[in-house]
Amino acid sequence: MGERGARRDPSTKEDNKAMAALAREAVRSGALGFSTSRTLNHRTSTGDFTPTLKAGEDELTAIAEAMHGQGRSVLQFVLDLSSLDEDLPMMLRVAENTRCPITFSITQNDKAPRRWRQTLDEINTAAVRGLSITAQIAARPVGLLLGLELSRNPFQTHPSYRAIAKLPLEERLKRLHRPDVRAAILSESPSSTDDPLFFRPNYDKMYLLGNPPDYEQPTENALGPRLVARDGSRKNWPMMRCCRMAAAACSTCRSSITSTAISMRRARCCRTRARCRA
């Protein structure tokens, strides 16, 4: 589809036939199946959504039917929880219409902590009807490293931080040490974003990684409880910690990055490391 595909234009019947033929040939030559991504987390090198983001049901049905006609294949979906109510019924229809085995990724999310259980119940019901559909469960939590020179940090949605966000690291640190700048940032409430990986800071799910790294810390080690235990507040300590960690990172390894109580890009270079567990 060329540029039409890059623009995520709907496929035509001719496009579907061509894609089905290619999928059929690939499976015949030894491919295990076909994977399609419908997650906002997957982007091109320019930051655009992938062409497969909203691939039509007719397109996916044609591909699955062609593969299954070879007697062996699997169609994999990579999904977001936010679109599951739309995508799961579509997947089940594709499975029913083609009898092609389907597998997809499933995660737990604070916004809907029991949605995964409902999803498993739905695919178990589908299995009773004879459909081959399975969920893939991650072997570990999905986490983010946040830092002042990384793509995300806890203060990124505060207007006063955005005003200095593009300054060089050392200049930002100087500003963050200024009482007026710090007070302005702390007086503002973080806003939610459309970023699928980081909606707004949740200090109850942020942990200092430590040295050596500790990936299985108790919940009381999260920044939220620690802030309350230390100062009776959840607002002041993160900024102070951010500045201290940033300064330490600059003096330890100038090519490395700081963190807001949350992380270093090059862990082997810096002793001040942390991790955000989403």
mmCIF file of C-alpha atoms in Angstrom, residues 28-274:
data_model
loop_
_atom_site.group_PDB
_atom_site.id
_atom_site.type_symbol
_atom_site.label_atom_id
_atom_site.label_comp_id
_atom_site.label_asym_id
_atom_site.label_seq_id
_atom_site.Cartn_x
_atom_site.Cartn_y
_atom_site.Cartn_z
ATOM 1 C CA ARG A 28 4.168 -21.961 2.969
ATOM 2 C CA SER A 29 7.856 -21.022 3.111
ATOM 3 C CA GLY A 30 8.077 -21.648 6.858
ATOM 4 C CA ALA A 31 6.745 -18.561 8.666
ATOM 5 C CA LEU A 32 4.937 -19.295 11.922
ATOM 6 C CA GLY A 33 2.301 -16.652 11.372
ATOM 7 C CA PHE A 34 1.584 -12.950 11.278
ATOM 8 C CA SER A 35 1.733 -10.276 13.993
ATOM 9 C CA THR A 36 -0.150 -6.990 13.960
ATOM 10 C CA SER A 37 0.206 -4.130 16.431
ATOM 11 C CA ARG A 38 -2.729 -2.032 17.600
ATOM 12 C CA THR A 39 -0.977 -0.359 20.516
ATOM 13 C CA LEU A 40 -0.248 3.341 20.851
ATOM 14 C CA ASN A 41 3.087 2.413 22.413
ATOM 15 C CA HIS A 42 4.548 1.263 19.105
ATOM 16 C CA ARG A 43 5.759 4.150 16.970
ATOM 17 C CA THR A 44 7.854 4.709 13.872
ATOM 18 C CA SER A 45 11.312 6.291 14.083
ATOM 19 C CA THR A 46 9.627 9.680 13.549
ATOM 20 C CA GLY A 47 7.172 9.134 16.408
ATOM 21 C CA ASP A 48 4.150 8.389 14.217
ATOM 22 C CA PHE A 49 1.754 5.539 14.960
ATOM 23 C CA THR A 50 2.458 2.320 13.096
ATOM 24 C CA PRO A 51 0.489 1.658 9.889
ATOM 25 C CA THR A 52 -1.176 -1.388 11.469
ATOM 26 C CA LEU A 53 -2.770 0.606 14.317
ATOM 27 C CA LYS A 54 -6.311 0.435 12.928
ATOM 28 C CA ALA A 55 -6.019 -2.278 10.297
ATOM 29 C CA GLY A 56 -9.520 -3.237 9.213
ATOM 30 C CA GLU A 57 -11.281 -6.436 10.149
ATOM 31 C CA ASP A 58 -11.627 -7.373 6.474
ATOM 32 C CA GLU A 59 -7.868 -7.018 6.005
ATOM 33 C CA LEU A 60 -7.040 -9.177 9.025
ATOM 34 C CA THR A 61 -9.665 -11.742 8.081
ATOM 35 C CA ALA A 62 -8.157 -12.092 4.608
ATOM 36 C CA ILE A 63 -4.660 -12.594 6.042
ATOM 37 C CA ALA A 64 -5.783 -15.083 8.695
ATOM 38 C CA GLU A 65 -7.870 -17.061 6.220
ATOM 39 C CA ALA A 66 -4.986 -17.292 3.772
ATOM 40 C CA MET A 67 -2.555 -18.483 6.427
ATOM 41 C CA HIS A 68 -4.929 -20.999 7.944
ATOM 42 C CA GLY A 69 -5.510 -22.426 4.496
ATOM 43 C CA GLN A 70 -1.946 -23.727 4.646
ATOM 44 C CA GLY A 71 -2.797 -25.827 7.704
ATOM 45 C CA ARG A 72 -0.509 -24.102 10.197
ATOM 46 C CA SER A 73 -0.310 -20.520 11.366
ATOM 47 C CA VAL A 74 -1.116 -18.087 14.148
ATOM 48 C CA LEU A 75 -2.333 -14.496 14.079
ATOM 49 C CA GLN A 76 -0.929 -12.360 16.902
ATOM 50 C CA PHE A 77 -2.347 -9.050 18.156
ATOM 51 C CA VAL A 78 -0.505 -6.536 20.329
ATOM 52 C CA LEU A 79 -3.183 -4.478 22.089
ATOM 53 C CA ASP A 80 -3.808 -1.684 24.563
ATOM 54 C CA LEU A 81 -6.222 -2.115 27.444
ATOM 55 C CA SER A 82 -7.941 1.111 26.392
ATOM 56 C CA SER A 83 -9.022 -0.408 23.066
ATOM 57 C CA LEU A 84 -9.763 -3.922 24.302
ATOM 58 C CA ASP A 85 -13.535 -3.475 24.342
ATOM 59 C CA GLU A 86 -13.360 -2.699 20.624
ATOM 60 C CA ASP A 87 -10.580 -5.074 19.599
ATOM 61 C CA LEU A 88 -11.531 -8.241 21.487
ATOM 62 C CA PRO A 89 -14.924 -8.725 19.774
ATOM 63 C CA MET A 90 -13.219 -8.120 16.438
ATOM 64 C CA MET A 91 -10.552 -10.729 17.213
ATOM 65 C CA LEU A 92 -13.204 -13.238 18.170
ATOM 66 C CA ARG A 93 -15.031 -12.645 14.887
ATOM 67 C CA VAL A 94 -11.817 -13.137 12.923
ATOM 68 C CA ALA A 95 -11.157 -16.370 14.827
ATOM 69 C CA GLU A 96 -14.685 -17.614 14.222
ATOM 70 C CA ASN A 97 -14.754 -16.717 10.542
ATOM 71 C CA THR A 98 -11.332 -18.142 9.691
ATOM 72 C CA ARG A 99 -10.671 -20.770 12.422
ATOM 73 C CA CYS A 100 -7.129 -19.425 12.512
ATOM 74 C CA PRO A 101 -5.496 -19.642 15.993
ATOM 75 C CA ILE A 102 -5.176 -16.200 17.569
ATOM 76 C CA THR A 103 -3.008 -14.967 20.414
ATOM 77 C CA PHE A 104 -2.791 -11.528 21.990
ATOM 78 C CA SER A 105 -1.088 -9.636 24.799
ATOM 79 C CA ILE A 106 -2.934 -8.748 27.997
ATOM 80 C CA THR A 107 -1.842 -6.612 30.939
ATOM 81 C CA GLN A 108 -3.295 -5.317 34.177
ATOM 82 C CA ASN A 109 -3.942 -1.603 34.559
ATOM 83 C CA ASP A 110 -4.792 0.550 37.568
ATOM 84 C CA LYS A 111 -7.649 2.143 35.641
ATOM 85 C CA ALA A 112 -9.362 -1.234 35.283
ATOM 86 C CA PRO A 113 -7.610 -3.667 37.651
ATOM 87 C CA ARG A 114 -10.015 -6.554 36.990
ATOM 88 C CA ARG A 115 -10.342 -6.175 33.211
ATOM 89 C CA TRP A 116 -7.778 -8.917 32.635
ATOM 90 C CA ARG A 117 -9.959 -11.391 34.524
ATOM 91 C CA GLN A 118 -13.001 -10.450 32.473
ATOM 92 C CA THR A 119 -10.939 -10.867 29.301
ATOM 93 C CA LEU A 120 -9.800 -14.349 30.276
ATOM 94 C CA ASP A 121 -13.413 -15.288 31.022
ATOM 95 C CA GLU A 122 -14.416 -14.096 27.552
ATOM 96 C CA ILE A 123 -11.774 -16.123 25.757
ATOM 97 C CA ASN A 124 -12.584 -19.179 27.875
ATOM 98 C CA THR A 125 -16.170 -18.858 26.656
ATOM 99 C CA ALA A 126 -14.856 -18.589 23.100
ATOM 100 C CA ALA A 127 -12.770 -21.725 23.618
ATOM 101 C CA VAL A 128 -15.907 -23.615 24.611
ATOM 102 C CA ARG A 129 -17.298 -22.643 21.186
ATOM 103 C CA GLY A 130 -14.265 -24.257 19.592
ATOM 104 C CA LEU A 131 -12.186 -21.152 18.892
ATOM 105 C CA SER A 132 -8.419 -21.231 19.355
ATOM 106 C CA ILE A 133 -7.569 -17.982 21.127
ATOM 107 C CA THR A 134 -5.047 -17.497 23.920
ATOM 108 C CA ALA A 135 -3.726 -14.590 25.976
ATOM 109 C CA GLN A 136 -0.050 -13.819 26.485
ATOM 110 C CA ILE A 137 0.856 -12.715 29.998
ATOM 111 C CA ALA A 138 4.076 -10.814 30.728
ATOM 112 C CA ALA A 139 6.491 -12.595 33.042
ATOM 113 C CA ARG A 140 7.306 -9.304 34.812
ATOM 114 C CA PRO A 141 5.687 -5.909 35.404
ATOM 115 C CA VAL A 142 6.063 -3.271 32.731
ATOM 116 C CA GLY A 143 8.170 -0.419 34.089
ATOM 117 C CA LEU A 144 9.577 2.940 33.050
ATOM 118 C CA LEU A 145 12.809 4.736 33.790
ATOM 119 C CA LEU A 146 12.110 8.431 34.303
ATOM 120 C CA GLY A 147 14.715 11.170 34.292
ATOM 121 C CA LEU A 148 15.458 14.784 33.524
ATOM 122 C CA GLU A 149 17.182 13.924 30.242
ATOM 123 C CA LEU A 150 14.923 11.030 29.364
ATOM 124 C CA SER A 151 11.706 11.315 27.388
ATOM 125 C CA ARG A 152 9.560 11.378 30.559
ATOM 126 C CA ASN A 153 9.800 12.641 34.117
ATOM 127 C CA PRO A 154 7.234 13.228 36.913
ATOM 128 C CA PHE A 155 7.227 17.011 36.455
ATOM 129 C CA GLN A 156 6.745 16.973 32.689
ATOM 130 C CA THR A 157 3.141 18.217 32.792
ATOM 131 C CA HIS A 158 3.766 21.065 35.250
ATOM 132 C CA PRO A 159 3.693 24.390 33.361
ATOM 133 C CA SER A 160 6.622 25.806 35.341
ATOM 134 C CA TYR A 161 8.757 22.794 34.481
ATOM 135 C CA ARG A 162 7.765 22.875 30.814
ATOM 136 C CA ALA A 163 9.054 26.448 30.710
ATOM 137 C CA ILE A 164 12.592 25.188 31.444
ATOM 138 C CA ALA A 165 12.339 21.673 29.976
ATOM 139 C CA LYS A 166 14.457 22.443 26.889
ATOM 140 C CA LEU A 167 17.320 24.078 28.760
ATOM 141 C CA PRO A 168 20.634 22.177 29.037
ATOM 142 C CA LEU A 169 20.762 19.859 32.014
ATOM 143 C CA GLU A 170 23.085 21.959 34.152
ATOM 144 C CA GLU A 171 21.017 25.095 33.573
ATOM 145 C CA ARG A 172 17.833 23.210 34.465
ATOM 146 C CA LEU A 173 19.447 22.043 37.684
ATOM 147 C CA LYS A 174 20.331 25.603 38.584
ATOM 148 C CA ARG A 175 16.728 26.637 37.983
ATOM 149 C CA LEU A 176 15.376 23.703 39.984
ATOM 150 C CA HIS A 177 17.526 24.747 42.925
ATOM 151 C CA ARG A 178 15.970 28.188 42.927
ATOM 152 C CA PRO A 179 13.294 28.420 45.649
ATOM 153 C CA ASP A 180 10.901 30.366 43.410
ATOM 154 C CA VAL A 181 11.060 27.835 40.564
ATOM 155 C CA ARG A 182 10.737 24.904 42.935
ATOM 156 C CA ALA A 183 7.813 26.510 44.742
ATOM 157 C CA ALA A 184 6.074 27.244 41.449
ATOM 158 C CA ILE A 185 6.377 23.639 40.266
ATOM 159 C CA LEU A 186 5.256 22.233 43.599
ATOM 160 C CA SER A 187 2.257 24.550 43.689
ATOM 161 C CA GLU A 188 0.956 23.117 40.410
ATOM 162 C CA SER A 189 -1.018 19.928 40.028
ATOM 163 C CA PRO A 190 0.191 17.478 37.386
ATOM 164 C CA SER A 191 -2.190 17.024 34.507
ATOM 165 C CA SER A 192 -2.960 13.769 32.718
ATOM 166 C CA THR A 193 -1.648 13.257 29.189
ATOM 167 C CA ASP A 194 -2.478 11.125 26.185
ATOM 168 C CA ASP A 195 0.865 9.369 26.603
ATOM 169 C CA PRO A 196 -0.052 5.667 26.829
ATOM 170 C CA LEU A 197 2.987 4.928 28.992
ATOM 171 C CA PHE A 198 2.852 7.763 31.501
ATOM 172 C CA PHE A 199 -0.468 9.415 32.313
ATOM 173 C CA ARG A 200 0.440 11.298 35.501
ATOM 174 C CA PRO A 201 2.929 10.696 38.332
ATOM 175 C CA ASN A 202 1.842 8.090 40.864
ATOM 176 C CA TYR A 203 4.334 8.129 43.724
ATOM 177 C CA ASP A 204 2.728 5.050 45.245
ATOM 178 C CA LYS A 205 4.091 3.089 42.272
ATOM 179 C CA MET A 206 7.556 4.654 42.075
ATOM 180 C CA TYR A 207 10.575 2.994 43.688
ATOM 181 C CA LEU A 208 14.242 3.805 44.074
ATOM 182 C CA LEU A 209 15.957 0.995 42.240
ATOM 183 C CA GLY A 210 19.002 0.955 44.491
ATOM 184 C CA ASN A 211 22.547 -0.288 44.052
ATOM 185 C CA PRO A 212 22.520 -3.217 43.566
ATOM 186 C CA PRO A 213 19.083 -3.036 41.918
ATOM 187 C CA ASP A 214 16.166 -4.383 43.922
ATOM 188 C CA TYR A 215 13.268 -5.397 41.680
ATOM 189 C CA GLU A 216 11.028 -6.891 44.378
ATOM 190 C CA GLN A 217 10.586 -4.205 46.992
ATOM 191 C CA PRO A 218 7.660 -4.084 49.442
ATOM 192 C CA THR A 219 4.962 -1.491 48.818
ATOM 193 C CA GLU A 220 6.087 0.582 51.802
ATOM 194 C CA ASN A 221 9.316 1.305 49.894
ATOM 195 C CA ALA A 222 7.393 3.251 47.250
ATOM 196 C CA LEU A 223 8.062 6.979 47.163
ATOM 197 C CA GLY A 224 4.559 7.903 48.296
ATOM 198 C CA PRO A 225 4.726 6.121 51.661
ATOM 199 C CA ARG A 226 8.328 7.235 52.137
ATOM 200 C CA LEU A 227 7.432 10.864 51.512
ATOM 201 C CA VAL A 228 4.640 10.735 54.085
ATOM 202 C CA ALA A 229 6.859 8.977 56.641
ATOM 203 C CA ARG A 230 9.626 11.538 56.158
ATOM 204 C CA ASP A 231 7.791 14.855 55.839
ATOM 205 C CA GLY A 232 4.109 14.130 56.268
ATOM 206 C CA SER A 233 3.728 15.333 52.669
ATOM 207 C CA ARG A 234 3.966 13.921 49.177
ATOM 208 C CA LYS A 235 5.025 17.167 47.525
ATOM 209 C CA ASN A 236 8.358 18.511 48.699
ATOM 210 C CA TRP A 237 10.721 15.576 48.867
ATOM 211 C CA PRO A 238 10.520 14.437 45.214
ATOM 212 C CA MET A 239 11.813 17.790 43.965
ATOM 213 C CA MET A 240 14.603 17.956 46.543
ATOM 214 C CA ARG A 241 15.567 14.375 45.765
ATOM 215 C CA CYS A 242 15.466 15.126 42.062
ATOM 216 C CA CYS A 243 17.945 17.981 42.397
ATOM 217 C CA ARG A 244 20.337 16.028 44.626
ATOM 218 C CA MET A 245 20.296 12.996 42.334
ATOM 219 C CA ALA A 246 20.770 15.174 39.272
ATOM 220 C CA ALA A 247 23.747 16.950 40.772
ATOM 221 C CA ALA A 248 25.297 13.635 41.824
ATOM 222 C CA ALA A 249 24.784 12.225 38.345
ATOM 223 C CA CYS A 250 26.494 15.208 36.711
ATOM 224 C CA SER A 251 29.539 14.904 38.948
ATOM 225 C CA THR A 252 29.697 11.107 38.652
ATOM 226 C CA CYS A 253 29.279 10.763 34.911
ATOM 227 C CA ARG A 254 28.686 13.876 32.836
ATOM 228 C CA SER A 255 27.356 11.886 29.889
ATOM 229 C CA SER A 256 24.792 10.197 32.080
ATOM 230 C CA ILE A 257 21.392 11.263 33.198
ATOM 231 C CA THR A 258 19.646 12.173 36.383
ATOM 232 C CA SER A 259 16.476 11.276 37.881
ATOM 233 C CA THR A 260 13.554 12.538 39.753
ATOM 234 C CA ALA A 261 13.725 9.941 42.334
ATOM 235 C CA ILE A 262 13.511 7.727 39.502
ATOM 236 C CA SER A 263 16.446 6.786 37.319
ATOM 237 C CA MET A 264 19.574 6.697 35.327
ATOM 238 C CA ARG A 265 19.891 5.880 31.676
ATOM 239 C CA ARG A 266 23.314 4.324 32.088
ATOM 240 C CA ALA A 267 23.134 2.369 35.282
ATOM 241 C CA ARG A 268 26.720 1.171 35.166
ATOM 242 C CA CYS A 269 28.018 4.759 35.095
ATOM 243 C CA CYS A 270 26.020 6.200 37.958
ATOM 244 C CA ARG A 271 25.431 5.221 41.537
ATOM 245 C CA THR A 272 22.206 7.181 41.746
ATOM 246 C CA ARG A 273 19.677 4.958 40.045
ATOM 247 C CA ALA A 274 16.000 4.461 40.445
#
